[in-house]
Coordinates of C-alpha atoms and ligand atoms in Angstrom, one line a residue:
X1 CA -7.0 25.3 4.0
X2 CA -5.7 24.6 0.6
X3 CA -2.0 23.9 0.7
X4 CA -1.7 22.4 -2.8
X5 CA 1.7 23.3 -4.1
X6 CA 2.9 25.2 -7.2
X7 CA 4.5 23.2 -10.1
X8 CA 8.1 23.5 -8.7
X9 CA 7.1 22.4 -5.2
X10 CA 5.7 19.3 -3.6
X11 CA 3.4 18.9 -0.6
X12 CA 4.5 16.3 1.9
X13 CA 1.4 15.1 3.8
X14 CA 2.5 13.5 7.1
X15 CA 0.4 10.4 7.8
X16 CA 2.4 9.0 10.8
X17 CA -0.1 10.0 13.4
X18 CA -2.7 7.9 11.6
X19 CA -1.1 5.3 9.3
X20 CA 1.9 4.9 11.6
X21 CA 0.2 4.8 15.0
X22 CA -2.6 2.5 13.9
X23 CA 0.0 -0.1 13.0
X24 CA 1.9 -0.1 16.3
X25 CA 0.7 -1.9 19.5
X26 CA 1.9 0.9 21.8
X27 CA -0.7 3.5 22.6
X28 CA 0.9 6.9 22.4
X29 CA -0.2 9.1 25.3
X30 CA -2.2 12.1 24.0
X31 CA 0.2 14.8 25.3
X32 CA 3.1 13.1 23.5
X33 CA 1.0 12.9 20.4
X34 CA 0.1 16.6 20.5
X35 CA 3.8 17.5 21.1
X36 CA 4.8 15.4 18.1
X37 CA 2.2 17.1 15.9
X38 CA 3.6 20.5 17.1
X39 CA 7.1 19.4 16.3
X40 CA 6.1 18.3 12.7
X41 CA 4.4 21.7 12.2
X42 CA 7.4 23.5 13.6
X43 CA 9.6 21.7 11.0
X44 CA 7.4 23.2 8.2
X45 CA 5.0 20.3 7.6
X46 CA 1.8 21.8 6.3
X47 CA -0.6 18.9 6.0
X48 CA -1.0 16.2 8.7
X49 CA -3.4 13.3 8.9
X50 CA -3.8 13.5 12.7
X51 CA -5.9 10.4 13.2
X52 CA -8.8 8.3 12.1
X53 CA -12.4 8.4 13.2
X54 CA -12.8 4.7 13.6
X55 CA -14.2 2.8 16.6
X56 CA -11.9 3.1 19.6
X57 CA -12.5 -0.6 20.1
X58 CA -10.9 -1.3 16.8
X59 CA -8.0 1.2 17.1
X60 CA -7.5 2.4 20.7
X61 CA -4.3 4.1 19.5
X62 CA -6.5 6.6 17.7
X63 CA -9.3 7.1 20.3
X64 CA -8.1 10.7 20.8
X65 CA -8.5 11.8 17.2
X66 CA -11.1 14.5 17.9
X67 CA -8.8 16.0 20.4
X68 CA -5.8 15.8 18.0
X69 CA -7.9 17.6 15.3
X70 CA -9.0 20.4 17.7
X71 CA -5.4 20.9 18.8
X72 CA -4.0 20.9 15.3
X73 CA -6.6 23.4 14.2
X74 CA -4.7 25.9 16.4
X75 CA -1.5 25.5 14.3
X76 CA -1.2 28.3 11.7
X77 CA -1.2 27.3 8.0
X78 CA -1.8 23.7 8.7
X79 CA -4.3 21.5 6.7
X80 CA -5.7 19.2 9.3
X81 CA -6.7 15.8 7.9
X82 CA -8.3 12.7 9.3
X83 CA -9.3 9.4 7.9
X84 CA -13.0 8.6 7.9
X85 CA -13.9 5.0 6.9
X86 CA -17.7 5.6 6.9
X87 CA -20.6 8.1 7.3
X88 CA -20.3 8.0 11.1
X89 CA -16.6 8.8 10.9
X90 CA -17.2 11.6 8.5
X91 CA -19.8 13.1 10.8
X92 CA -17.3 13.0 13.7
X93 CA -14.6 14.6 11.5
X94 CA -17.0 17.4 10.5
X95 CA -18.0 18.0 14.1
X96 CA -14.3 18.2 15.1
X97 CA -13.7 20.7 12.3
X98 CA -11.2 18.8 10.2
X99 CA -10.2 20.6 7.0
X100 CA -10.1 17.5 4.9
X101 CA -11.0 13.8 5.2
X102 CA -9.6 10.8 3.4
X103 CA -12.0 7.9 2.7
X104 CA -10.2 4.6 1.9
X105 CA -11.9 2.7 -0.9
X106 CA -10.3 -0.6 -1.9
X107 CA -9.7 -1.4 -5.6
X108 CA -9.5 -5.0 -4.7
X109 CA -12.9 -6.5 -4.1
X110 CA -11.4 -9.2 -1.8
X111 CA -9.6 -6.5 0.3
X112 CA -12.8 -4.4 0.5
X113 CA -14.9 -7.3 1.8
X114 CA -12.2 -8.4 4.3
X115 CA -11.4 -4.9 5.5
X116 CA -14.8 -3.2 5.8
X117 CA -17.2 -6.1 4.9
X118 CA -18.5 -4.1 2.0
X119 CA -18.2 -4.4 -1.8
X120 CA -16.6 -1.5 -3.7
X121 CA -20.1 -0.6 -5.0
X122 CA -21.4 -0.3 -1.4
X123 CA -18.4 1.8 -0.5
X124 CA -19.2 4.1 -3.4
X125 CA -22.7 4.5 -2.1
X126 CA -21.2 5.5 1.3
X127 CA -19.0 8.0 -0.5
X128 CA -22.0 9.6 -2.1
X129 CA -23.8 9.9 1.2
X130 CA -20.7 11.5 2.8
X131 CA -20.4 14.0 0.0
X132 CA -24.1 15.0 0.3
X133 CA -23.7 15.4 4.1
X134 CA -20.6 17.5 3.5
X135 CA -22.4 19.7 1.0
X136 CA -25.2 20.3 3.5
X137 CA -23.3 20.7 6.8
X138 CA -19.6 21.4 6.1
X139 CA -19.2 22.7 2.6
X140 CA -15.7 23.9 3.2
X141 CA -14.4 20.5 4.0
X142 CA -12.4 18.7 1.3
X143 CA -12.9 15.0 0.6
X144 CA -10.2 12.8 -0.8
X145 CA -10.7 9.1 -1.7
X146 CA -7.5 7.1 -1.3
X147 CA -7.8 4.0 -3.5
X148 CA -6.2 1.3 -1.4
X149 CA -4.6 -1.8 -2.9
X150 CA -4.4 0.2 -6.2
X151 CA -1.1 -1.6 -7.2
X152 CA -1.9 -5.1 -5.9
X153 CA -3.4 -7.0 -3.0
X154 CA -2.2 -9.6 -0.6
X155 CA -5.6 -11.4 -0.9
X156 CA -6.4 -11.4 -4.6
X157 CA -3.0 -10.7 -6.1
X158 CA -3.3 -8.7 -9.2
X159 CA -5.7 -5.7 -9.3
X160 CA -6.6 -4.9 -12.9
X161 CA -5.6 -1.4 -13.8
X162 CA -8.9 -0.8 -15.7
X163 CA -10.8 -1.3 -12.5
X164 CA -8.6 1.2 -10.6
X165 CA -9.2 3.8 -13.4
X166 CA -12.9 3.1 -13.4
X167 CA -13.1 3.4 -9.7
X168 CA -11.3 6.7 -9.7
X169 CA -13.7 8.1 -12.2
X170 CA -16.7 6.8 -10.2
X171 CA -15.4 8.6 -7.1
X172 CA -15.1 11.8 -8.9
X173 CA -18.6 11.3 -10.3
X174 CA -19.7 10.8 -6.7
X175 CA -18.5 14.3 -5.9
X176 CA -15.2 13.9 -4.1
X177 CA -12.5 16.6 -4.6
X178 CA -9.5 14.3 -5.1
X179 CA -8.6 10.7 -5.7
X180 CA -5.2 9.4 -4.7
X181 CA -3.6 6.0 -5.2
X182 CA -2.3 3.9 -2.3
X183 CA 0.2 1.0 -2.4
X184 CA -1.3 -0.5 0.7
X185 CA 0.7 -3.7 0.5
X186 CA 4.0 -2.4 -0.9
X187 CA 3.6 -4.2 -4.3
X188 CA 4.2 -1.2 -6.6
X189 CA 7.2 -0.7 -8.9
X190 CA 8.2 2.5 -10.6
X191 CA 7.0 1.5 -14.1
X192 CA 3.6 0.6 -12.8
X193 CA 3.4 3.8 -10.7
X194 CA 4.0 5.9 -13.8
X195 CA 1.6 3.9 -15.9
X196 CA -1.3 4.0 -13.4
X197 CA -0.9 7.6 -12.4
X198 CA -0.8 8.6 -16.1
X199 CA -4.0 6.7 -16.8
X200 CA -5.8 8.1 -13.8
X201 CA -4.7 11.6 -14.6
X202 CA -5.9 11.1 -18.2
X203 CA -9.3 10.1 -16.7
X204 CA -9.8 12.6 -13.9
X205 CA -7.3 15.3 -14.6
X206 CA -6.6 17.7 -11.7
X207 CA -8.7 15.7 -9.3
X208 CA -5.7 13.3 -9.1
X209 CA -4.6 13.4 -5.5
X210 CA -1.8 12.0 -3.4
X211 CA 0.6 9.2 -4.0
X212 CA 0.5 7.0 -0.9
X213 CA 3.5 4.7 -1.3
X214 CA 5.0 2.1 1.0
X215 CA 8.6 1.0 1.4
X216 CA 7.8 -2.6 2.1
X217 CA 10.2 -3.9 -0.5
X218 CA 12.6 -0.9 -0.6
X219 CA 11.0 0.8 -3.6
X220 CA 9.3 3.6 -1.8
X221 CA 11.5 6.5 -2.9
X222 CA 11.8 5.1 -6.5
X223 CA 8.1 4.9 -6.7
X224 CA 7.7 8.5 -5.3
X225 CA 10.1 9.7 -8.0
X226 CA 8.2 7.9 -10.7
X227 CA 5.0 9.6 -9.5
X228 CA 6.7 13.0 -9.4
X229 CA 7.8 12.5 -13.0
X230 CA 4.2 11.8 -13.8
X231 CA 3.1 15.1 -12.4
X232 CA 2.1 14.1 -8.9
X233 CA 2.8 16.9 -6.4
X234 CA 1.3 15.5 -3.1
X235 CA 3.1 12.7 -1.3
X236 CA 2.0 10.9 1.9
X237 CA 4.9 9.9 4.1
X238 CA 5.4 8.8 7.7
X239 CA 8.1 10.1 10.1
X240 CA 10.5 7.3 11.0
X241 CA 8.7 5.1 8.5
X242 CA 6.4 4.3 11.4
X243 CA 4.1 1.5 11.0
X244 CA 6.1 -1.4 9.7
X245 CA 4.3 -4.1 7.8
X246 CA 3.3 -7.4 9.3
X247 CA 4.1 -9.2 6.0
X248 CA 7.7 -7.9 5.8
X249 CA 9.4 -8.0 9.2
X250 CA 12.2 -5.5 9.5
X251 CA 10.9 -3.4 6.6
X252 CA 9.5 0.0 7.2
X253 CA 5.9 0.7 6.2
X254 CA 5.2 4.0 4.7
X255 CA 7.8 6.0 2.9
X256 CA 10.0 7.6 5.4
X257 CA 9.3 11.4 5.5
X258 CA 12.9 12.3 6.4
X259 CA 14.3 10.4 3.4
X260 CA 11.6 11.7 1.0
X261 CA 12.2 15.3 2.1
X262 CA 16.0 14.8 1.7
X263 CA 15.5 13.4 -1.8
X264 CA 13.3 16.3 -3.0
X265 CA 15.4 19.0 -1.4
X266 CA 18.6 17.5 -2.8
X267 CA 17.0 17.6 -6.2
X268 CA 16.1 21.3 -5.7
X269 CA 12.4 20.5 -5.4
X270 CA 11.0 22.6 -2.5
X271 CA 9.1 20.9 0.3
X272 CA 9.0 23.9 2.7
X273 CA 10.3 21.5 5.4
X274 CA 13.5 22.1 7.4
X275 CA 15.2 18.6 7.4
X276 CA 17.1 19.2 10.6
X277 CA 14.0 20.2 12.5
X278 CA 12.1 17.3 10.9
X279 CA 14.7 14.9 12.3
X280 CA 14.3 16.7 15.7
X281 CA 10.6 15.8 15.5
X282 CA 11.6 12.1 16.0
X283 CA 12.3 12.9 19.7
X284 CA 8.7 13.3 20.9
X285 CA 7.8 10.3 18.8
X286 CA 10.4 8.2 20.5
X287 CA 9.4 9.6 23.9
X288 CA 5.8 8.6 23.3
X289 CA 6.4 5.2 21.9
X290 CA 9.2 3.7 23.9
X291 CA 10.6 0.7 22.1
X292 CA 9.0 0.9 18.7
X293 CA 11.7 0.8 15.9
X294 CA 12.0 4.0 13.8
X295 CA 13.3 3.8 10.3
X296 CA 15.1 6.3 8.0
X297 CA 18.5 6.4 6.4
X298 CA 18.9 10.2 6.4
X299 CA 18.6 10.5 10.1
X300 CA 21.1 7.7 10.6
X301 CA 23.6 9.0 8.1
X302 CA 23.2 12.7 8.7
X303 CA 23.2 15.3 5.9
X304 CA 26.0 15.3 3.4
X305 CA 28.9 17.7 4.0
X306 CA 28.2 21.0 2.3
X307 CA 24.5 20.2 1.8
X308 CA 22.5 23.4 1.6
X309 CA 18.8 23.1 1.8
X310 CA 17.1 25.3 -0.8
X311 CA 13.7 25.8 0.6
X312 CA 13.7 26.3 4.3
X313 CA 11.0 28.3 5.9
X314 CA 10.0 28.5 9.6
Ligands
ZN1 ZN1 -0.3 3.4 4.3

C-alpha cells in the first residue's frame, strides 16, 4: 500500500500500538488491541504501526505483533507497518506480510551502543542486509529508517547535524525507501526542526520520510507545524499521547494524534480522519489499559462551537 498524500494533505501515521504500548507497563490483551486498531481504521487512519518484532522477553506488550499485522491486513486501504530492529525482526515482519517496516537507527553513537549494543556503522550493515533480503523475498515491502535521537540525546547531549545528514544519505545509499527523523527524547525546537528537515531534504529529496516528534516539553505541535512548513507530509502520532516519557513525569510522549488532527483540520489541511470518531477510538484503548493516563487537550476541551471539519471520509 502506498498512502503517501498529495501536497494539500498530510498522512497521520498512528504509532500508539507500537511506540505507545511499548512504554507502558500494562500488557494490553490482544482482543482489545485488535478492537483499538479497528476503531482507528474506522476513524479514517490509513497507516498504523501495529507493533514491533522484538523479543517478547524484552517487550511482552508487543508479543502479539504478528497477530496484529495479520488482523490489520484485513482492513481495507490501510498501510500496515511494524518496527523491525534487526534482520530477525525484518524476517518476521516479511513473514507476517507487513506492508512496511521501520528500522530505528540512532544518530547518537552513545544511544546506539546503549540501545542495541551496536555502532551506527554496524546498524548500517544490518540495514543493507535487510534491504537485500527484502529485494529477494518481499520486493513489495517498503523500508523506512527512522533516525532516532536526530535532535539530541539524553546520553551524549548534542547530536551534530552534519552526522544526521550524512547518516540519512548513507541509509538511502543502503537502499531504503524513506528516511524519517525522530525526536526520541523530546529535545527538538521548531527552528531546529526546520533547519534539519531542510538539510535532509536537500540531501535525499523525496526519500525524506516521517516526522516523529515527541511532546515531552510541550513543543510537539509547534515542531510538527515547523516540519509541515518545510514540506513534510507524513507525521507519526500516538492516540492519547500514549507512552509518556520516564524523564518527564506528567508529560505525554508522542505527539497526541487527536490534537495533531485537530490542528491540521482547523488549518484546512486534510488528514482524512474524522476527529469525533478518532476520539471514540480512545474507549477501546482505555478498556484495554485500565489505569494508564491518556493525554490530549482536544478530547478534554471538545471541538469549538461551529467547527466544521473539511475532510471527513468514512
Ligand atoms: Zn517515539
